XYZ file of C-alpha atoms in Angstrom:
129
model
C -47.699 39.625 -53.494
C -51.478 39.805 -53.646
C -52.557 37.844 -50.586
C -56.003 38.712 -49.348
C -57.516 36.688 -46.523
C -61.072 37.183 -45.303
C -62.525 35.175 -42.437
C -66.112 34.646 -41.408
C -67.366 33.666 -37.985
C -70.584 32.376 -39.543
C -69.190 30.110 -42.269
C -69.101 26.996 -40.110
C -65.469 26.305 -41.039
C -62.802 26.843 -38.379
C -61.018 30.164 -38.848
C -57.585 28.503 -39.073
C -58.955 26.347 -41.906
C -60.374 29.389 -43.705
C -56.962 31.069 -43.533
C -55.078 27.965 -44.656
C -57.490 27.284 -47.522
C -57.355 30.860 -48.802
C -53.550 30.931 -48.715
C -53.414 27.564 -50.532
C -55.797 28.898 -53.172
C -53.685 32.033 -53.631
C -50.581 29.867 -54.087
C -52.281 27.465 -56.514
C -53.672 30.337 -58.578
C -50.292 32.056 -58.711
C -51.402 35.112 -56.740
C -48.586 34.331 -54.310
C -45.341 33.054 -55.788
C -42.494 30.849 -54.632
C -40.165 32.774 -52.368
C -42.792 35.274 -51.255
C -42.826 36.022 -47.544
C -46.222 35.555 -45.919
C -47.425 38.107 -43.377
C -46.050 37.402 -39.924
C -48.238 35.356 -37.617
C -48.781 38.350 -35.345
C -49.477 40.788 -38.190
C -52.007 38.447 -39.790
C -53.686 37.819 -36.427
C -53.900 41.576 -35.824
C -55.241 42.296 -39.338
C -57.884 39.568 -39.112
C -58.643 40.278 -35.437
C -58.068 36.655 -34.488
C -55.851 34.892 -31.988
C -52.162 34.328 -32.671
C -52.899 30.681 -31.871
C -55.336 30.610 -34.808
C -52.861 32.008 -37.334
C -50.130 29.739 -35.965
C -52.375 26.709 -36.551
C -53.162 27.891 -40.100
C -49.465 28.286 -40.919
C -48.682 24.879 -39.391
C -51.314 23.365 -41.703
C -49.647 25.068 -44.682
C -46.234 23.718 -43.661
C -47.643 20.200 -43.223
C -49.286 20.393 -46.666
C -45.993 21.446 -48.279
C -47.073 24.919 -49.363
C -44.791 26.992 -47.135
C -41.644 26.641 -45.064
C -40.788 28.315 -41.786
C -37.385 29.968 -41.677
C -36.735 30.576 -37.961
C -36.272 34.247 -37.237
C -37.340 35.206 -40.761
C -40.905 33.994 -41.269
C -42.932 31.757 -43.527
C -41.989 31.563 -47.198
C -43.968 30.101 -50.083
C -42.308 26.990 -51.475
C -41.972 26.304 -55.199
C -45.102 24.596 -56.464
C -44.660 20.889 -56.981
C -46.745 20.105 -60.059
C -47.791 16.756 -58.594
C -48.829 18.422 -55.325
C -50.819 21.026 -57.250
C -52.519 18.334 -59.334
C -53.373 16.303 -56.234
C -54.840 19.341 -54.474
C -56.894 20.319 -57.513
C -58.086 16.723 -57.918
C -59.324 16.759 -54.304
C -61.144 20.021 -55.030
C -62.784 18.527 -58.141
C -63.804 15.408 -56.195
C -65.366 17.589 -53.513
C -67.327 19.619 -56.043
C -68.467 16.516 -57.920
C -69.525 14.893 -54.658
C -71.590 17.955 -53.789
C -73.077 17.985 -57.304
C -74.038 14.301 -57.018
C -75.663 14.893 -53.616
C -77.645 17.820 -55.041
C -78.598 15.786 -58.115
C -79.977 12.987 -55.937
C -82.061 15.507 -53.987
C -83.432 16.785 -57.298
C -84.210 13.271 -58.522
C -81.568 13.404 -61.254
C -80.246 9.942 -62.051
C -76.736 8.911 -63.032
C -77.327 9.044 -66.801
C -78.870 12.523 -66.622
C -75.946 13.759 -64.547
C -73.466 12.238 -67.011
C -75.293 13.962 -69.878
C -75.195 17.270 -68.019
C -71.482 16.889 -67.315
C -70.812 16.003 -70.969
C -72.699 19.133 -72.030
C -70.667 21.275 -69.644
C -67.419 19.769 -70.913
C -68.407 20.228 -74.568
C -69.521 23.850 -74.109
C -66.679 26.268 -74.884
C -65.713 28.597 -72.055
C -66.500 32.253 -72.518
C -63.578 34.593 -71.939
């Protein structure tokens, strides 16, 4: 399991949200696999130097989102990825990025057609490996 969580007190995002988001990303990217045991709430809190309440909230968010399950007395385990759940999460991420791009484009005076042309160019440009 390659779970690495880094929190920042200056990011503006609540620490529990930073933890939850980073664990979700690790699961979606396959860095953490179904059946993997997450660090205990206390161990993660100690490693990150945050409150146990903070890590508990982060894990509760992960349970509510369907990424992990709590096995009482054992810990939190990563659930098998539901392809529809993964797609929905990634779609939300894309919408967020596109929303930010549109806001930036408006600030730069870029109109809808220019933004569409830019997006088409990005889509048509092959990715470099």
